[in-house]
Amino acid sequence: MVENEKRAGRLLDRILPAYEPDGEVHGMPGLRIRQRNERGIEVHIMGRRTSAWLTGIPSPVWTRCEQTALEQVADIGWHALWGGPREWSDAELVFEQRWNTGEWARHVQAGAWCSSGLLRRLGIFHTITSADAVTGYKGLGINGYEGVGPVRWCIDVIHRRGVPYRKERLVAALTDPEFGLPVAAARHLDAIYPPGRNESCIRLDDDDRSGLIELRFQTFNYPSLHLGSCEPEYRVIAEGVERRIARVLSAGQ
């Protein structure tokens, strides 16, 4: 679910596949729009059974965002692929075989359980932490593992000044034996990255060393976290964040 037209446009720009002649495929290879209705847009990867719905804004706005994406692709001389063909195009197949297969692909697939598990537990970051924002990305490998090591997911948990981190509760939820992920504190890394040197960074990995979660707690006092300085289109989001943090903090008292 997206909040506004601007975010919807950015999302479609990132995921809709387009071919740069004599170049590469941008976006997600094999992704197609399955249907459009009043709910939003349903997208899926050709040949796979799963799909995802893009929702949150009226259908005409999604249509406008898609049309803008088509115009941008045409302006730079690329070919839009998300409307067809109904199978993977030759350009997508070549790109997939070149970049998304082989040893690196097997490495990423071995750690896919970690990112998938984190996505299914996004609610934890909303109901347990008192963070204003949470962002994440796939990081490079780090010392302390053989070979390329596990797939490393860096999660930045960002708080305003004066708000407690609640690190222990977040770690307890992620490592819960019934509802959490099969990870534990990566104590084997303590000799390389002593906990006392960076108390705001917690690393969790699994027994097979295929996935690594790096929780990085940060404090910022920048204006965008204050309601008074928010642009009108983001005020509703900011007010929602304020209410959520208040609920989390009151529940922990």
PDB file of C-alpha atoms in Angstrom:
ATOM      1  CA  MET A   1       0.000   0.000   0.000  1.00  0.00           C
ATOM      2  CA  VAL A   2       1.384   3.401  -0.981  1.00  0.00           C
ATOM      3  CA  GLU A   3       0.472   6.761   0.526  1.00  0.00           C
ATOM      4  CA  ASN A   4       0.325   9.060  -2.487  1.00  0.00           C
ATOM      5  CA  GLU A   5       0.857   9.451  -6.214  1.00  0.00           C
ATOM      6  CA  LYS A   6       4.489  10.471  -5.843  1.00  0.00           C
ATOM      7  CA  ARG A   7       5.411   7.247  -4.066  1.00  0.00           C
ATOM      8  CA  ALA A   8       3.378   5.190  -6.525  1.00  0.00           C
ATOM      9  CA  GLY A   9       5.308   6.708  -9.422  1.00  0.00           C
ATOM     10  CA  ARG A  10       8.623   5.932  -7.769  1.00  0.00           C
ATOM     11  CA  LEU A  11       7.541   2.351  -7.096  1.00  0.00           C
ATOM     12  CA  LEU A  12       6.487   1.688 -10.672  1.00  0.00           C
ATOM     13  CA  ASP A  13       9.688   3.299 -11.933  1.00  0.00           C
ATOM     14  CA  ARG A  14      11.707   0.817  -9.862  1.00  0.00           C
ATOM     15  CA  ILE A  15       9.869  -2.416 -10.652  1.00  0.00           C
ATOM     16  CA  LEU A  16       8.363  -2.171 -14.158  1.00  0.00           C
ATOM     17  CA  PRO A  17      10.777  -3.800 -16.646  1.00  0.00           C
ATOM     18  CA  ALA A  18      12.084  -1.937 -19.668  1.00  0.00           C
ATOM     19  CA  TYR A  19      14.771  -2.907 -22.172  1.00  0.00           C
ATOM     20  CA  GLU A  20      17.592  -0.589 -23.109  1.00  0.00           C
ATOM     21  CA  PRO A  21      18.547  -1.581 -26.698  1.00  0.00           C
ATOM     22  CA  ASP A  22      22.051  -3.066 -26.758  1.00  0.00           C
ATOM     23  CA  GLY A  23      22.106  -2.523 -23.003  1.00  0.00           C
ATOM     24  CA  GLU A  24      20.357  -4.132 -20.074  1.00  0.00           C
ATOM     25  CA  VAL A  25      16.935  -4.736 -18.579  1.00  0.00           C
ATOM     26  CA  HIS A  26      15.869  -2.227 -15.960  1.00  0.00           C
ATOM     27  CA  GLY A  27      13.285  -3.036 -13.313  1.00  0.00           C
ATOM     28  CA  MET A  28      12.287  -6.602 -12.425  1.00  0.00           C
ATOM     29  CA  PRO A  29      12.828  -9.027 -15.348  1.00  0.00           C
ATOM     30  CA  GLY A  30       9.712 -11.077 -16.121  1.00  0.00           C
ATOM     31  CA  LEU A  31       7.330  -8.828 -14.193  1.00  0.00           C
ATOM     32  CA  ARG A  32       3.955  -8.208 -15.807  1.00  0.00           C
ATOM     33  CA  ILE A  33       0.753  -6.441 -14.834  1.00  0.00           C
ATOM     34  CA  ARG A  34      -1.845  -9.166 -14.497  1.00  0.00           C
ATOM     35  CA  GLN A  35      -4.888  -6.980 -13.965  1.00  0.00           C
ATOM     36  CA  ARG A  36      -6.063  -3.488 -13.122  1.00  0.00           C
ATOM     37  CA  ASN A  37      -9.252  -2.718 -11.225  1.00  0.00           C
ATOM     38  CA  GLU A  38     -10.669  -0.407  -8.569  1.00  0.00           C
ATOM     39  CA  ARG A  39      -8.478  -2.102  -5.965  1.00  0.00           C
ATOM     40  CA  GLY A  40      -5.241  -1.220  -7.724  1.00  0.00           C
ATOM     41  CA  ILE A  41      -2.737  -3.130  -9.853  1.00  0.00           C
ATOM     42  CA  GLU A  42      -1.820  -6.802  -9.566  1.00  0.00           C
ATOM     43  CA  VAL A  43       1.726  -7.689 -10.664  1.00  0.00           C
ATOM     44  CA  HIS A  44       3.475 -11.045 -10.950  1.00  0.00           C
ATOM     45  CA  ILE A  45       6.564 -12.675 -12.399  1.00  0.00           C
ATOM     46  CA  MET A  46       5.828 -14.743 -15.501  1.00  0.00           C
ATOM     47  CA  GLY A  47       5.968 -18.458 -14.730  1.00  0.00           C
ATOM     48  CA  ARG A  48       5.403 -18.051 -10.999  1.00  0.00           C
ATOM     49  CA  ARG A  49       2.152 -18.567  -9.127  1.00  0.00           C
ATOM     50  CA  THR A  50       2.488 -15.746  -6.606  1.00  0.00           C
ATOM     51  CA  SER A  51       1.469 -12.150  -7.205  1.00  0.00           C
ATOM     52  CA  ALA A  52       1.320  -8.843  -5.352  1.00  0.00           C
ATOM     53  CA  TRP A  53      -1.285  -6.080  -5.243  1.00  0.00           C
ATOM     54  CA  LEU A  54      -0.253  -2.439  -5.395  1.00  0.00           C
ATOM     55  CA  THR A  55      -2.944  -0.496  -3.545  1.00  0.00           C
ATOM     56  CA  GLY A  56      -3.515   2.625  -1.485  1.00  0.00           C
ATOM     57  CA  ILE A  57      -4.536   5.184  -4.132  1.00  0.00           C
ATOM     58  CA  PRO A  58      -7.518   5.356  -6.542  1.00  0.00           C
ATOM     59  CA  SER A  59      -7.377   3.331  -9.762  1.00  0.00           C
ATOM     60  CA  PRO A  60      -7.218   6.434 -12.041  1.00  0.00           C
ATOM     61  CA  VAL A  61      -4.096   7.562 -10.193  1.00  0.00           C
ATOM     62  CA  TRP A  62      -2.398   4.191 -10.804  1.00  0.00           C
ATOM     63  CA  THR A  63      -3.334   4.520 -14.465  1.00  0.00           C
ATOM     64  CA  ARG A  64      -1.809   7.988 -14.599  1.00  0.00           C
ATOM     65  CA  CYS A  65       1.408   6.770 -12.934  1.00  0.00           C
ATOM     66  CA  GLU A  66       1.702   3.896 -15.398  1.00  0.00           C
ATOM     67  CA  GLN A  67       1.149   6.223 -18.344  1.00  0.00           C
ATOM     68  CA  THR A  68       3.871   8.521 -17.033  1.00  0.00           C
ATOM     69  CA  ALA A  69       6.220   5.537 -16.794  1.00  0.00           C
ATOM     70  CA  LEU A  70       5.431   4.594 -20.403  1.00  0.00           C
ATOM     71  CA  GLU A  71       6.153   8.107 -21.598  1.00  0.00           C
ATOM     72  CA  GLN A  72       9.450   8.266 -19.724  1.00  0.00           C
ATOM     73  CA  VAL A  73      10.590   4.954 -21.194  1.00  0.00           C
ATOM     74  CA  ALA A  74       9.662   6.091 -24.703  1.00  0.00           C
ATOM     75  CA  ASP A  75      11.424   9.438 -24.261  1.00  0.00           C
ATOM     76  CA  ILE A  76      14.785   7.764 -23.617  1.00  0.00           C
ATOM     77  CA  GLY A  77      14.377   5.187 -26.373  1.00  0.00           C
ATOM     78  CA  TRP A  78      13.762   2.110 -24.235  1.00  0.00           C
ATOM     79  CA  HIS A  79      11.100  -0.573 -24.755  1.00  0.00           C
ATOM     80  CA  ALA A  80       8.463  -1.150 -22.069  1.00  0.00           C
ATOM     81  CA  LEU A  81       8.018  -4.851 -21.313  1.00  0.00           C
ATOM     82  CA  TRP A  82       5.463  -4.980 -18.510  1.00  0.00           C
ATOM     83  CA  GLY A  83       2.445  -4.988 -20.827  1.00  0.00           C
ATOM     84  CA  GLY A  84       3.709  -7.926 -22.871  1.00  0.00           C
ATOM     85  CA  PRO A  85       4.758 -10.322 -24.224  1.00  0.00           C
ATOM     86  CA  ARG A  86       3.002 -12.939 -22.093  1.00  0.00           C
ATOM     87  CA  GLU A  87       6.285 -14.803 -21.790  1.00  0.00           C
ATOM     88  CA  TRP A  88       9.770 -13.672 -20.885  1.00  0.00           C
ATOM     89  CA  SER A  89      11.286 -11.635 -23.703  1.00  0.00           C
ATOM     90  CA  ASP A  90      14.641 -12.622 -25.205  1.00  0.00           C
ATOM     91  CA  ALA A  91      16.236  -9.577 -23.594  1.00  0.00           C
ATOM     92  CA  GLU A  92      14.958 -10.580 -20.151  1.00  0.00           C
ATOM     93  CA  LEU A  93      16.137 -14.173 -20.558  1.00  0.00           C
ATOM     94  CA  VAL A  94      19.628 -13.072 -21.583  1.00  0.00           C
ATOM     95  CA  PHE A  95      19.819 -10.611 -18.681  1.00  0.00           C
ATOM     96  CA  GLU A  96      18.569 -13.212 -16.198  1.00  0.00           C
ATOM     97  CA  GLN A  97      21.064 -15.833 -17.356  1.00  0.00           C
ATOM     98  CA  ARG A  98      23.938 -13.373 -17.250  1.00  0.00           C
ATOM     99  CA  TRP A  99      23.302 -11.755 -13.889  1.00  0.00           C
ATOM    100  CA  ASN A 100      20.859 -13.834 -11.848  1.00  0.00           C
ATOM    101  CA  THR A 101      22.168 -17.386 -12.236  1.00  0.00           C
ATOM    102  CA  GLY A 102      25.355 -19.128 -11.204  1.00  0.00           C
ATOM    103  CA  GLU A 103      27.253 -19.135  -7.909  1.00  0.00           C
ATOM    104  CA  TRP A 104      26.144 -15.671  -6.784  1.00  0.00           C
ATOM    105  CA  ALA A 105      22.491 -16.459  -7.452  1.00  0.00           C
ATOM    106  CA  ARG A 106      22.765 -19.710  -5.462  1.00  0.00           C
ATOM    107  CA  HIS A 107      24.332 -17.765  -2.610  1.00  0.00           C
ATOM    108  CA  VAL A 108      21.470 -15.244  -2.561  1.00  0.00           C
ATOM    109  CA  GLN A 109      18.845 -17.974  -2.856  1.00  0.00           C
ATOM    110  CA  ALA A 110      20.370 -19.829   0.092  1.00  0.00           C
ATOM    111  CA  GLY A 111      19.741 -16.758   2.235  1.00  0.00           C
ATOM    112  CA  ALA A 112      16.358 -15.868   0.769  1.00  0.00           C
ATOM    113  CA  TRP A 113      14.577 -17.300   3.822  1.00  0.00           C
ATOM    114  CA  CYS A 114      15.992 -14.416   5.865  1.00  0.00           C
ATOM    115  CA  SER A 115      14.638 -11.562   3.738  1.00  0.00           C
ATOM    116  CA  SER A 116      11.348 -13.396   3.264  1.00  0.00           C
ATOM    117  CA  GLY A 117      11.025 -13.912   7.006  1.00  0.00           C
ATOM    118  CA  LEU A 118      11.790 -10.263   7.720  1.00  0.00           C
ATOM    119  CA  LEU A 119       9.156  -9.115   5.227  1.00  0.00           C
ATOM    120  CA  ARG A 120       6.524 -11.305   6.882  1.00  0.00           C
ATOM    121  CA  ARG A 121       7.421  -9.783  10.244  1.00  0.00           C
ATOM    122  CA  LEU A 122       7.476  -6.111   9.314  1.00  0.00           C
ATOM    123  CA  GLY A 123       4.751  -5.518  11.871  1.00  0.00           C
ATOM    124  CA  ILE A 124       7.288  -6.156  14.623  1.00  0.00           C
ATOM    125  CA  PHE A 125       9.079  -2.925  13.779  1.00  0.00           C
ATOM    126  CA  HIS A 126       5.791  -1.016  14.078  1.00  0.00           C
ATOM    127  CA  THR A 127       4.446  -2.596  17.261  1.00  0.00           C
ATOM    128  CA  ILE A 128       7.617  -3.141  19.311  1.00  0.00           C
ATOM    129  CA  THR A 129      10.100  -0.419  18.368  1.00  0.00           C
ATOM    130  CA  SER A 130       9.526   3.277  18.978  1.00  0.00           C
ATOM    131  CA  ALA A 131      11.349   4.216  15.782  1.00  0.00           C
ATOM    132  CA  ASP A 132      10.277   7.064  13.519  1.00  0.00           C
ATOM    133  CA  ALA A 133      11.506   5.194  10.456  1.00  0.00           C
ATOM    134  CA  VAL A 134      12.960   1.807   9.518  1.00  0.00           C
ATOM    135  CA  THR A 135      14.914   1.257   6.309  1.00  0.00           C
ATOM    136  CA  GLY A 136      16.967  -1.642   5.015  1.00  0.00           C
ATOM    137  CA  TYR A 137      19.220  -2.869   2.256  1.00  0.00           C
ATOM    138  CA  LYS A 138      21.388  -5.846   1.301  1.00  0.00           C
ATOM    139  CA  GLY A 139      24.901  -5.126   2.512  1.00  0.00           C
ATOM    140  CA  LEU A 140      28.280  -6.437   1.434  1.00  0.00           C
ATOM    141  CA  GLY A 141      29.925  -9.359   3.179  1.00  0.00           C
ATOM    142  CA  ILE A 142      31.895  -8.782   6.379  1.00  0.00           C
ATOM    143  CA  ASN A 143      34.847 -10.455   8.080  1.00  0.00           C
ATOM    144  CA  GLY A 144      34.224 -13.418  10.338  1.00  0.00           C
ATOM    145  CA  TYR A 145      32.857 -15.887   7.788  1.00  0.00           C
ATOM    146  CA  GLU A 146      34.380 -18.261   5.291  1.00  0.00           C
ATOM    147  CA  GLY A 147      34.016 -17.382   1.631  1.00  0.00           C
ATOM    148  CA  VAL A 148      31.408 -14.731   0.814  1.00  0.00           C
ATOM    149  CA  GLY A 149      29.597 -15.448   4.059  1.00  0.00           C
ATOM    150  CA  PRO A 150      25.833 -15.135   4.609  1.00  0.00           C
ATOM    151  CA  VAL A 151      23.476 -12.774   2.818  1.00  0.00           C
ATOM    152  CA  ARG A 152      23.656  -9.661   5.011  1.00  0.00           C
ATOM    153  CA  TRP A 153      20.578  -7.522   5.578  1.00  0.00           C
ATOM    154  CA  CYS A 154      21.256  -4.145   7.187  1.00  0.00           C
ATOM    155  CA  ILE A 155      18.245  -2.681   8.999  1.00  0.00           C
ATOM    156  CA  ASP A 156      18.481   0.962  10.102  1.00  0.00           C
ATOM    157  CA  VAL A 157      16.109   1.612  13.015  1.00  0.00           C
ATOM    158  CA  ILE A 158      15.929   5.405  13.276  1.00  0.00           C
ATOM    159  CA  HIS A 159      14.747   7.246  16.394  1.00  0.00           C
ATOM    160  CA  ARG A 160      14.403  10.887  17.334  1.00  0.00           C
ATOM    161  CA  ARG A 161      16.507  12.133  20.221  1.00  0.00           C
ATOM    162  CA  GLY A 162      15.191  11.182  23.668  1.00  0.00           C
ATOM    163  CA  VAL A 163      13.143   8.153  22.524  1.00  0.00           C
ATOM    164  CA  PRO A 164      14.320   4.756  23.869  1.00  0.00           C
ATOM    165  CA  TYR A 165      15.532   2.121  21.435  1.00  0.00           C
ATOM    166  CA  ARG A 166      13.834  -0.974  23.010  1.00  0.00           C
ATOM    167  CA  LYS A 167      16.554  -3.139  21.453  1.00  0.00           C
ATOM    168  CA  GLU A 168      16.056  -6.100  23.773  1.00  0.00           C
ATOM    169  CA  ARG A 169      12.360  -6.438  22.933  1.00  0.00           C
ATOM    170  CA  LEU A 170      13.027  -6.313  19.207  1.00  0.00           C
ATOM    171  CA  VAL A 171      15.728  -8.974  19.443  1.00  0.00           C
ATOM    172  CA  ALA A 172      13.463 -11.135  21.622  1.00  0.00           C
ATOM    173  CA  ALA A 173      10.697 -10.927  19.002  1.00  0.00           C
ATOM    174  CA  LEU A 174      13.006 -11.755  16.084  1.00  0.00           C
ATOM    175  CA  THR A 175      14.510 -14.728  17.934  1.00  0.00           C
ATOM    176  CA  ASP A 176      11.280 -16.008  19.503  1.00  0.00           C
ATOM    177  CA  PRO A 177      11.326 -19.839  19.221  1.00  0.00           C
ATOM    178  CA  GLU A 178       7.727 -20.006  17.996  1.00  0.00           C
ATOM    179  CA  PHE A 179       7.051 -16.806  16.053  1.00  0.00           C
ATOM    180  CA  GLY A 180      10.528 -15.489  15.277  1.00  0.00           C
ATOM    181  CA  LEU A 181      13.246 -16.468  12.823  1.00  0.00           C
ATOM    182  CA  PRO A 182      15.839 -19.269  13.319  1.00  0.00           C
ATOM    183  CA  VAL A 183      18.538 -16.761  14.308  1.00  0.00           C
ATOM    184  CA  ALA A 184      20.505 -15.912  17.441  1.00  0.00           C
ATOM    185  CA  ALA A 185      23.105 -13.375  18.484  1.00  0.00           C
ATOM    186  CA  ALA A 186      26.222 -13.837  16.317  1.00  0.00           C
ATOM    187  CA  ARG A 187      28.600 -14.260  19.256  1.00  0.00           C
ATOM    188  CA  HIS A 188      31.280 -15.722  16.979  1.00  0.00           C
ATOM    189  CA  LEU A 189      31.761 -12.218  15.581  1.00  0.00           C
ATOM    190  CA  ASP A 190      32.505 -10.676  18.990  1.00  0.00           C
ATOM    191  CA  ALA A 191      36.256 -11.131  18.596  1.00  0.00           C
ATOM    192  CA  ILE A 192      36.171  -9.104  15.351  1.00  0.00           C
ATOM    193  CA  TYR A 193      33.401  -6.648  16.202  1.00  0.00           C
ATOM    194  CA  PRO A 194      33.369  -6.302  20.025  1.00  0.00           C
ATOM    195  CA  PRO A 195      29.853  -5.408  21.233  1.00  0.00           C
ATOM    196  CA  GLY A 196      31.233  -2.665  23.466  1.00  0.00           C
ATOM    197  CA  ARG A 197      32.754  -0.864  20.505  1.00  0.00           C
ATOM    198  CA  ASN A 198      29.382  -0.275  18.864  1.00  0.00           C
ATOM    199  CA  GLU A 199      26.541  -0.793  21.285  1.00  0.00           C
ATOM    200  CA  SER A 200      23.998   0.362  18.703  1.00  0.00           C
ATOM    201  CA  CYS A 201      24.671  -2.538  16.302  1.00  0.00           C
ATOM    202  CA  ILE A 202      23.298  -6.037  16.929  1.00  0.00           C
ATOM    203  CA  ARG A 203      23.987  -8.963  14.573  1.00  0.00           C
ATOM    204  CA  LEU A 204      21.860 -12.115  14.329  1.00  0.00           C
ATOM    205  CA  ASP A 205      22.574 -15.146  12.145  1.00  0.00           C
ATOM    206  CA  ASP A 206      21.513 -18.781  11.739  1.00  0.00           C
ATOM    207  CA  ASP A 207      23.386 -22.020  12.456  1.00  0.00           C
ATOM    208  CA  ASP A 208      24.109 -22.596   8.755  1.00  0.00           C
ATOM    209  CA  ARG A 209      25.531 -19.075   8.398  1.00  0.00           C
ATOM    210  CA  SER A 210      23.361 -18.357   5.344  1.00  0.00           C
ATOM    211  CA  GLY A 211      21.567 -15.248   6.630  1.00  0.00           C
ATOM    212  CA  LEU A 212      22.771 -12.305   8.717  1.00  0.00           C
ATOM    213  CA  ILE A 213      20.511  -9.598  10.156  1.00  0.00           C
ATOM    214  CA  GLU A 214      22.312  -6.439  11.229  1.00  0.00           C
ATOM    215  CA  LEU A 215      20.140  -4.172  13.388  1.00  0.00           C
ATOM    216  CA  ARG A 216      21.605  -0.672  13.428  1.00  0.00           C
ATOM    217  CA  PHE A 217      19.959   1.705  15.901  1.00  0.00           C
ATOM    218  CA  GLN A 218      20.412   5.378  15.109  1.00  0.00           C
ATOM    219  CA  THR A 219      19.366   8.675  16.661  1.00  0.00           C
ATOM    220  CA  PHE A 220      18.689  11.727  14.530  1.00  0.00           C
ATOM    221  CA  ASN A 221      17.161  15.038  15.426  1.00  0.00           C
ATOM    222  CA  TYR A 222      16.505  16.237  11.900  1.00  0.00           C
ATOM    223  CA  PRO A 223      13.527  18.479  11.059  1.00  0.00           C
ATOM    224  CA  SER A 224      11.637  15.903   8.985  1.00  0.00           C
ATOM    225  CA  LEU A 225      10.764  14.066  12.186  1.00  0.00           C
ATOM    226  CA  HIS A 226       8.834  17.078  13.513  1.00  0.00           C
ATOM    227  CA  LEU A 227       5.194  17.639  12.640  1.00  0.00           C
ATOM    228  CA  GLY A 228       5.606  21.395  12.399  1.00  0.00           C
ATOM    229  CA  SER A 229       8.061  21.124   9.511  1.00  0.00           C
ATOM    230  CA  CYS A 230       6.272  18.419   7.498  1.00  0.00           C
ATOM    231  CA  GLU A 231       4.910  19.137   4.063  1.00  0.00           C
ATOM    232  CA  PRO A 232       1.093  18.866   3.960  1.00  0.00           C
ATOM    233  CA  GLU A 233       1.149  15.602   1.977  1.00  0.00           C
ATOM    234  CA  TYR A 234       3.288  13.932   4.651  1.00  0.00           C
ATOM    235  CA  ARG A 235       1.529  15.364   7.698  1.00  0.00           C
ATOM    236  CA  VAL A 236      -0.954  12.472   7.868  1.00  0.00           C
ATOM    237  CA  ILE A 237       1.938   9.987   7.810  1.00  0.00           C
ATOM    238  CA  ALA A 238       3.823  11.928  10.474  1.00  0.00           C
ATOM    239  CA  GLU A 239       0.760  12.088  12.702  1.00  0.00           C
ATOM    240  CA  GLY A 240       0.325   8.330  12.304  1.00  0.00           C
ATOM    241  CA  VAL A 241       3.940   7.780  13.354  1.00  0.00           C
ATOM    242  CA  GLU A 242       3.380   9.981  16.408  1.00  0.00           C
ATOM    243  CA  ARG A 243       0.327   7.942  17.453  1.00  0.00           C
ATOM    244  CA  ARG A 244       2.125   4.638  16.928  1.00  0.00           C
ATOM    245  CA  ILE A 245       5.143   5.670  18.997  1.00  0.00           C
ATOM    246  CA  ALA A 246       2.858   6.885  21.789  1.00  0.00           C
ATOM    247  CA  ARG A 247       1.057   3.503  21.845  1.00  0.00           C
ATOM    248  CA  VAL A 248       4.328   1.576  21.896  1.00  0.00           C
ATOM    249  CA  LEU A 249       5.789   3.621  24.715  1.00  0.00           C
ATOM    250  CA  SER A 250       2.597   3.506  26.798  1.00  0.00           C
ATOM    251  CA  ALA A 251       2.397  -0.275  26.383  1.00  0.00           C
ATOM    252  CA  GLY A 252       5.929  -0.639  27.705  1.00  0.00           C
ATOM    253  CA  GLN A 253       5.300   1.294  30.897  1.00  0.00           C
TER     254      GLN A 253
END
